[in-house]
XYZ file of C-alpha atoms in Angstrom:
549
model
C -36.873 23.115 24.006
C -34.012 23.781 21.568
C -30.479 24.520 22.770
C -30.909 28.114 21.639
C -34.054 28.607 23.708
C -32.618 26.670 26.665
C -29.506 28.851 26.738
C -31.618 31.988 26.517
C -33.878 30.740 29.321
C -30.887 30.078 31.603
C -29.340 33.508 30.933
C -32.699 35.185 31.510
C -33.191 33.498 34.892
C -29.570 34.154 35.847
C -29.895 37.901 35.147
C -33.207 38.006 37.051
C -31.553 36.304 40.040
C -28.489 38.570 39.966
C -30.606 41.742 39.848
C -32.790 40.500 42.711
C -29.884 39.424 44.922
C -27.900 42.590 44.258
C -30.775 44.842 45.418
C -31.498 42.666 48.460
C -27.827 42.402 49.486
C -26.607 45.920 48.720
C -29.715 47.963 49.577
C -32.127 46.075 51.833
C -29.517 44.169 53.903
C -27.547 47.295 55.005
C -30.743 49.015 56.138
C -31.972 45.964 58.032
C -28.535 45.598 59.629
C -28.457 49.108 61.023
C -32.079 48.900 62.217
C -31.523 45.602 64.028
C -28.086 46.307 65.487
C -28.765 49.866 66.596
C -31.775 48.623 68.575
C -30.161 45.455 69.929
C -26.615 46.594 70.735
C -25.676 47.220 74.341
C -25.475 50.905 75.092
C -27.899 53.777 75.154
C -31.484 52.803 74.410
C -33.317 54.711 71.742
C -35.996 55.910 74.202
C -33.283 57.360 76.451
C -31.596 58.865 73.418
C -34.801 60.607 72.349
C -35.390 62.084 75.792
C -31.785 63.329 76.080
C -31.690 64.756 72.561
C -35.151 66.304 72.373
C -33.704 69.772 71.713
C -31.584 68.467 68.816
C -34.633 66.752 67.346
C -36.670 69.928 67.777
C -33.984 71.982 66.014
C -33.886 69.551 63.094
C -37.655 69.375 62.673
C -38.186 73.157 62.903
C -35.433 73.868 60.364
C -36.794 71.140 58.059
C -40.337 72.534 58.246
C -39.267 76.124 57.524
C -36.982 74.987 54.694
C -39.788 72.845 53.285
C -42.226 75.779 53.214
C -39.748 78.271 51.731
C -38.422 75.894 49.062
C -42.010 75.006 48.145
C -42.975 78.685 47.778
C -40.002 79.448 45.536
C -40.226 76.250 43.462
C -43.958 76.756 42.809
C -43.327 80.415 41.946
C -40.532 79.476 39.505
C -42.745 76.801 37.934
C -45.800 79.023 37.516
C -43.681 81.881 36.187
C -42.194 79.392 33.704
C -45.653 79.112 32.110
C -45.638 82.837 31.285
C -42.383 82.675 29.317
C -41.681 82.134 25.641
C -40.252 78.810 24.489
C -36.784 80.303 24.020
C -36.703 81.683 27.575
C -38.033 78.381 28.911
C -35.123 76.530 27.286
C -32.569 78.935 28.732
C -33.979 78.776 32.263
C -34.310 74.969 32.226
C -30.667 74.742 31.134
C -29.707 77.146 33.925
C -31.564 75.037 36.513
C -29.973 71.858 35.157
C -26.478 73.357 35.482
C -27.140 74.131 39.144
C -27.857 70.425 39.666
C -24.284 69.375 38.787
C -22.610 71.089 41.739
C -21.715 69.536 45.119
C -24.584 69.644 47.642
C -22.788 72.046 50.010
C -21.569 74.543 47.390
C -24.319 76.912 48.610
C -22.697 76.927 52.058
C -19.329 77.797 50.533
C -20.913 80.663 48.586
C -22.759 81.843 51.711
C -19.497 82.132 53.654
C -17.635 83.912 50.835
C -20.507 86.375 50.361
C -21.811 86.951 53.893
C -19.045 85.707 56.203
C -16.950 87.852 58.517
C -14.736 88.695 55.518
C -17.513 88.242 52.941
C -17.632 90.050 49.611
C -20.980 91.668 50.405
C -20.970 92.049 54.191
C -17.315 93.073 54.682
C -16.036 94.365 51.322
C -19.208 96.114 50.124
C -21.104 97.062 53.310
C -18.095 97.287 55.664
C -19.810 95.012 58.197
C -18.355 92.231 60.317
C -21.205 89.913 61.277
C -21.554 86.327 62.385
C -23.174 84.392 59.499
C -23.429 81.091 61.343
C -26.648 79.705 62.772
C -30.088 78.395 61.788
C -30.817 81.330 59.452
C -27.894 80.354 57.229
C -28.900 76.693 57.201
C -32.488 77.525 56.242
C -31.521 79.989 53.501
C -28.909 77.715 51.924
C -31.076 74.595 52.062
C -33.933 76.541 50.488
C -31.693 77.725 47.665
C -30.217 74.261 47.189
C -33.550 72.385 47.127
C -35.524 74.797 44.964
C -33.757 73.917 41.690
C -34.607 70.209 41.873
C -38.152 70.906 43.072
C -38.736 73.346 40.221
C -37.396 70.893 37.637
C -39.761 68.176 38.906
C -42.760 70.519 38.744
C -41.738 71.883 35.339
C -41.607 68.279 34.141
C -45.297 67.996 35.062
C -46.094 71.418 33.649
C -44.788 70.518 30.200
C -47.170 67.531 30.038
C -50.230 69.768 30.078
C -52.093 69.577 26.788
C -52.368 73.078 25.213
C -55.999 72.343 24.290
C -56.892 72.337 28.010
C -55.646 75.919 28.342
C -57.294 76.928 25.052
C -60.598 75.457 26.237
C -60.412 77.449 29.442
C -59.625 80.609 27.475
C -62.507 80.006 25.077
C -64.835 79.776 28.070
C -63.672 83.209 29.211
C -61.265 82.107 31.969
C -58.659 84.703 32.893
C -55.001 83.858 33.532
C -55.351 83.623 37.322
C -58.361 81.300 36.948
C -56.455 79.069 34.494
C -53.616 78.721 36.993
C -55.956 78.066 39.919
C -58.391 75.700 38.165
C -56.256 73.966 35.492
C -52.528 74.133 36.176
C -52.407 73.986 39.966
C -54.621 70.854 40.335
C -52.407 69.011 37.826
C -49.289 70.032 39.754
C -50.724 68.987 43.142
C -49.255 65.416 43.228
C -45.844 66.809 42.295
C -46.131 69.528 44.932
C -46.779 66.900 47.602
C -43.793 64.840 46.428
C -41.311 67.750 46.378
C -42.612 68.921 49.757
C -41.914 65.513 51.292
C -38.531 65.268 49.590
C -37.510 68.733 50.835
C -38.444 67.860 54.417
C -36.538 64.561 54.300
C -33.489 66.081 52.592
C -33.336 68.870 55.175
C -33.417 66.390 58.062
C -30.616 64.331 56.488
C -28.402 67.265 55.418
C -25.361 67.216 57.698
C -23.045 69.197 55.373
C -24.855 72.539 55.557
C -25.345 72.405 59.328
C -21.734 71.271 59.846
C -20.272 74.104 57.740
C -22.510 77.065 58.649
C -24.464 75.840 61.671
C -21.952 77.205 64.182
C -23.101 76.507 67.731
C -26.586 75.560 66.491
C -26.679 71.751 66.797
C -28.823 69.428 64.709
C -29.250 65.661 64.585
C -27.620 65.190 61.164
C -24.432 67.101 62.061
C -24.222 65.384 65.456
C -24.437 62.015 63.699
C -21.499 63.003 61.524
C -19.397 64.166 64.498
C -20.312 61.030 66.465
C -18.414 58.940 63.895
C -15.668 61.325 62.782
C -14.776 62.885 66.145
C -15.673 60.174 68.675
C -15.871 56.921 66.694
C -19.262 56.261 68.330
C -21.034 54.363 65.554
C -23.853 53.284 67.867
C -24.802 56.892 68.685
C -24.587 57.779 64.992
C -26.864 54.826 64.217
C -29.430 55.999 66.793
C -29.353 59.496 65.316
C -29.861 58.178 61.806
C -32.589 55.836 63.004
C -34.365 58.856 64.458
C -34.010 60.688 61.149
C -35.272 57.621 59.281
C -38.622 57.486 61.132
C -40.172 60.596 59.493
C -38.452 59.578 56.247
C -40.210 56.201 56.298
C -43.555 57.875 56.951
C -42.897 60.181 54.038
C -41.794 57.211 51.941
C -45.255 55.644 51.861
C -46.843 59.002 51.044
C -44.190 59.449 48.348
C -45.127 56.101 46.749
C -48.798 57.074 46.638
C -48.288 60.480 45.056
C -45.428 59.320 42.843
C -47.885 56.859 41.274
C -50.216 59.780 40.652
C -47.362 61.604 38.903
C -46.458 58.536 36.841
C -50.061 58.222 35.667
C -50.195 61.810 34.412
C -50.046 61.962 30.608
C -51.754 65.195 29.691
C -49.776 65.971 26.574
C -46.404 65.994 24.939
C -43.029 66.103 26.662
C -41.539 68.775 24.463
C -39.782 70.524 27.331
C -41.808 73.753 27.113
C -45.412 74.626 27.853
C -47.176 74.696 24.504
C -48.831 78.118 24.850
C -47.383 80.814 27.161
C -49.927 82.338 29.501
C -50.962 85.964 29.174
C -49.079 88.186 31.650
C -52.195 89.482 33.340
C -53.631 89.225 36.837
C -51.924 89.354 40.237
C -50.185 85.936 40.100
C -47.710 86.914 37.370
C -45.997 89.828 39.210
C -45.761 87.796 42.435
C -44.148 84.803 40.706
C -41.928 87.092 38.626
C -40.498 88.820 41.724
C -39.905 85.538 43.603
C -38.355 83.910 40.526
C -36.084 86.915 39.957
C -34.882 86.773 43.585
C -34.145 83.065 43.206
C -32.244 83.445 39.929
C -30.239 86.389 41.299
C -29.316 84.309 44.359
C -28.088 81.503 42.085
C -26.051 83.958 39.985
C -24.503 85.417 43.146
C -23.748 81.923 44.400
C -21.950 80.663 41.307
C -20.405 84.051 40.561
C -18.768 84.116 43.981
C -17.441 80.579 43.516
C -15.876 81.455 40.152
C -14.367 84.706 41.485
C -12.818 82.883 44.452
C -11.377 80.233 42.133
C -9.561 82.626 39.793
C -8.609 85.628 41.948
C -6.663 86.636 45.031
C -7.333 89.683 47.195
C -4.518 92.236 47.219
C -4.847 95.506 49.150
C -8.603 95.056 49.306
C -8.967 94.422 45.568
C -9.481 91.208 43.623
C -6.813 90.340 41.061
C -6.741 87.483 38.557
C -4.324 84.795 39.731
C -3.328 81.162 39.241
C -2.610 80.891 42.971
C -5.915 79.173 43.968
C -5.422 76.551 41.243
C -1.792 75.964 42.244
C -2.787 75.671 45.922
C -5.427 73.059 45.083
C -2.989 70.700 43.303
C -1.653 69.264 46.561
C -5.170 68.207 47.568
C -6.163 66.614 44.293
C -3.243 64.543 42.907
C -4.954 61.402 41.538
C -8.303 62.277 43.160
C -9.749 63.674 39.915
C -8.974 60.520 37.935
C -10.286 58.254 40.724
C -13.539 60.221 41.034
C -14.159 60.120 37.280
C -13.491 56.353 37.101
C -15.836 55.649 40.041
C -18.499 57.856 38.455
C -18.258 56.110 35.074
C -18.500 52.662 36.687
C -21.447 53.738 38.851
C -23.200 55.338 35.887
C -22.824 52.303 33.616
C -23.670 49.551 36.108
C -26.373 51.548 37.881
C -28.082 52.270 34.559
C -27.882 48.635 33.461
C -29.340 47.379 36.742
C -32.126 49.979 36.599
C -33.051 49.119 33.012
C -33.311 45.430 33.873
C -35.441 46.215 36.938
C -37.900 48.169 34.766
C -37.735 45.521 32.025
C -38.750 42.683 34.330
C -41.239 44.780 36.279
C -42.905 46.549 33.378
C -42.332 44.548 30.188
C -42.435 41.114 31.822
C -45.001 42.247 34.424
C -43.158 40.714 37.396
C -44.775 41.749 40.696
C -41.678 40.645 42.598
C -39.481 42.947 40.502
C -41.840 45.830 41.239
C -41.181 45.191 44.928
C -37.453 45.198 44.133
C -37.936 48.544 42.389
C -39.599 49.926 45.533
C -36.697 48.702 47.702
C -34.352 50.406 45.254
C -35.839 53.797 46.214
C -34.655 53.502 49.845
C -31.234 55.196 49.325
C -32.964 58.300 48.003
C -35.794 58.472 50.542
C -33.730 57.625 53.640
C -30.753 59.717 54.839
C -27.537 59.180 52.867
C -25.455 58.780 56.019
C -27.891 56.058 57.114
C -27.047 54.160 53.923
C -23.320 54.596 54.565
C -23.555 53.455 58.200
C -25.600 50.475 57.033
C -22.657 49.431 54.863
C -20.304 49.726 57.859
C -22.555 47.416 59.872
C -23.334 44.957 57.080
C -19.965 44.552 55.388
C -17.450 44.766 58.219
C -17.562 41.016 58.879
C -17.631 37.793 56.827
C -18.912 36.639 54.413
C -18.714 40.104 52.822
C -15.971 41.865 54.770
C -15.208 44.659 52.291
C -15.031 47.662 54.637
C -11.985 49.789 53.881
C -11.734 48.611 50.273
C -12.373 50.367 46.997
C -15.150 47.870 46.281
C -17.410 49.089 49.109
C -17.289 52.681 47.844
C -17.985 51.713 44.225
C -20.831 49.358 45.199
C -22.352 52.037 47.425
C -22.397 54.713 44.715
C -23.780 52.207 42.172
C -26.799 51.310 44.285
C -27.319 54.776 45.737
C -28.392 56.074 42.322
C -30.731 53.190 41.426
C -33.789 55.155 42.621
C -33.345 58.028 40.154
C -32.086 55.738 37.407
C -35.207 53.565 37.539
C -37.377 56.676 37.090
C -35.481 57.633 33.941
C -35.458 54.012 32.732
C -39.220 53.740 33.228
C -39.808 56.841 31.096
C -37.603 55.340 28.374
C -39.237 51.890 28.421
C -42.708 53.490 28.337
C -41.899 54.728 24.846
C -41.393 51.177 23.510
C -44.707 49.690 22.360
C -45.353 46.162 23.750
C -46.091 44.909 20.229
C -42.361 45.020 19.413
C -41.592 42.516 22.154
C -44.508 40.330 21.114
C -43.362 40.334 17.471
C -39.960 38.907 18.441
C -41.588 35.907 20.131
C -44.129 35.459 17.326
C -41.189 35.085 14.934
C -39.610 32.442 17.145
C -37.084 34.720 18.832
C -35.697 34.235 22.329
C -35.333 36.616 25.241
C -31.804 37.375 24.046
C -33.205 38.374 20.631
C -35.683 40.572 22.470
C -32.856 42.305 24.342
C -30.569 42.577 21.326
C -33.111 43.641 18.697
C -35.703 45.629 20.667
C -35.011 46.450 24.288
C -31.468 47.859 24.244
C -31.603 49.493 20.763
C -34.863 51.271 21.587
C -33.817 52.382 25.084
C -30.231 53.430 24.354
C -31.116 57.118 24.677
C -32.696 56.408 28.063
C -29.596 54.407 29.016
C -27.385 57.367 28.079
C -29.452 59.726 30.236
C -29.508 57.347 33.226
C -25.746 56.946 32.848
C -25.353 60.720 32.891
C -27.520 60.989 35.998
C -25.465 58.282 37.719
C -22.205 59.936 36.714
C -23.258 63.353 38.043
C -24.772 61.816 41.188
C -21.476 60.066 41.985
C -19.360 63.131 41.160
C -21.374 65.224 43.630
C -22.211 62.683 46.356
C -20.875 62.753 49.894
C -23.429 61.585 52.470
C -23.412 57.830 51.838
C -19.640 57.464 51.278
C -18.157 59.811 53.872
C -17.798 56.944 56.384
C -16.642 54.398 53.774
C -13.723 56.019 51.962
C -10.376 54.704 53.155
C -7.628 57.282 53.931
C -5.656 57.986 50.775
C -8.613 57.034 48.572
C -10.545 60.319 48.768
C -12.993 61.607 46.167
C -13.302 65.232 45.072
C -16.400 66.077 47.116
C -14.812 64.710 50.297
C -11.645 66.731 49.697
C -13.762 69.830 49.076
C -15.738 69.226 52.279
C -12.492 68.912 54.271
C -10.920 72.114 52.918
C -14.147 74.085 53.537
C -14.083 72.964 57.161
C -10.440 74.114 57.378
C -11.373 77.531 55.991
C -9.494 77.151 52.702
C -12.340 78.599 50.664
C -10.370 79.405 47.506
C -9.169 75.808 47.193
C -12.732 74.626 47.768
C -13.951 77.025 45.049
C -11.427 75.578 42.573
C -12.550 72.010 43.346
C -16.216 73.027 43.021
C -15.537 74.584 39.604
C -13.675 71.445 38.518
C -16.553 69.181 39.558
C -19.072 71.365 37.712
C -16.835 71.543 34.621
C -16.323 67.752 34.512
C -20.069 67.145 34.838
C -20.888 69.704 32.123
C -18.287 68.182 29.769
C -19.684 64.676 30.330
C -23.217 65.989 29.739
C -22.012 67.585 26.500
C -20.455 64.300 25.351
C -23.605 62.319 26.155
C -25.938 64.769 24.393
C -23.587 64.914 21.402
C -23.687 61.119 21.117
C -27.490 61.177 21.380
C -27.640 63.840 18.663
C -25.307 61.874 16.360
C -27.351 58.720 16.965
C -30.572 60.519 16.019
C -28.942 61.955 12.884
C -27.723 58.520 11.799
C -31.239 57.177 12.339
C -32.693 59.858 10.095
C -30.021 59.193 7.471
C -30.835 55.472 7.431
C -34.576 56.126 7.214
C -34.088 58.520 4.293
C -31.655 56.301 2.335
C -34.304 54.047 0.701
C -36.212 57.112 -0.492
C -33.076 58.627 -2.004
C -32.345 55.409 -3.809
């Protein structure tokens, strides 16, 4: 073996080892730590905990089930209605749904209070009512609104893969619109429907922010787990709560793997972003989906409209007036928080994307079964509750040899590995577009693994890398669950500051921070898509140059 090939071989094995160890240490080890220690520590046994907290568990499960059903109804309605729209309207609505994904996870709760609270814009100012908005109804409504956007985007992603010829064939056989939806579209969406249903149930169980902010006296497991650490410093009780939440999540995890494979194997057509042929607006399904979709979009407009109004106005004599006061009041809470959050998000986006690309490279291109197992482990932070991941870090890294609790490093590492699950999905889609013959050609010409990376893998997946970076950046900008127990005082991030001021009732300051987070994410998305566009233009220019000469 030549020195060139030997050096490449060593680097290849080193990268493989680093990727493997990083996933095992920073994802699997924290989860194993909290499982083992929460069951073995002296204190309340988990069986006693379950019997004493049956009502809390019941509350959490009932809310999760209702939220799951409602979010499924609305997301399916939005998706089916999407098929009736023209390509231009499809683009606008997909962009609208994507924008709603760049806001903090509890921004719906903030909007709910400002709209329907005791001094809410609708209840108090418009209807002259003073009602109590807190309780399970608020949690269910806000979780439904929050989860529907992501669910709809997942299902629309499947919808756009449907080959137009399938719909044309059904039409040529005399099938009406309702029959096409029932017999063609719905069966193809079924694996995605199962996945988003499971994800909604798990996310509802793990959502402590919504129940903490608008739950009032209605107690749930997730919010009690948060208060166990923040108010009482009882990490063991918090671990038992999160272990309880993890049990249904683990059951759902194995179902998720099965149906996610079904989704991954679906290749019915192009991925243009719009359904090739809009359906005819006939039958009884169209008006039903149109009404439900309209209600959902109006709710989103009300939500973000109320946030913007609160961020730029003050109420004077019962009337809203434009003012800089909310922005000025928020300065004391932010200081260097904005810069710190952006830096953490950039680091998490870059490293998380790189790790994810290598995981897919070794698992898919190199066909490593072990790396496929590593990829599965990498999905844990998304499937299991975020607070469970954060508590796992407290258990795992509070003692040697990796005593990093209370440092900046633990927060950055956590946000890097928290987004690996989503990043690997995007990376897999990108790598799928690279034909295996390109990799084989490099080796046929005597190239090394480094040549393969330099000449094929990274150049041909750079657009996928940019998109996974963007996902990681936005995920870190809007995260809270996994880092809320890890951030050291004086090292806050924007979402944590926003969560604190909402709990203190400073809703205008929270609205300003929410708008800033959304604006930063939108600007970064604009930069990334601009770079992708410029890259594609330069590619076209290079390909046309020989012809012009």
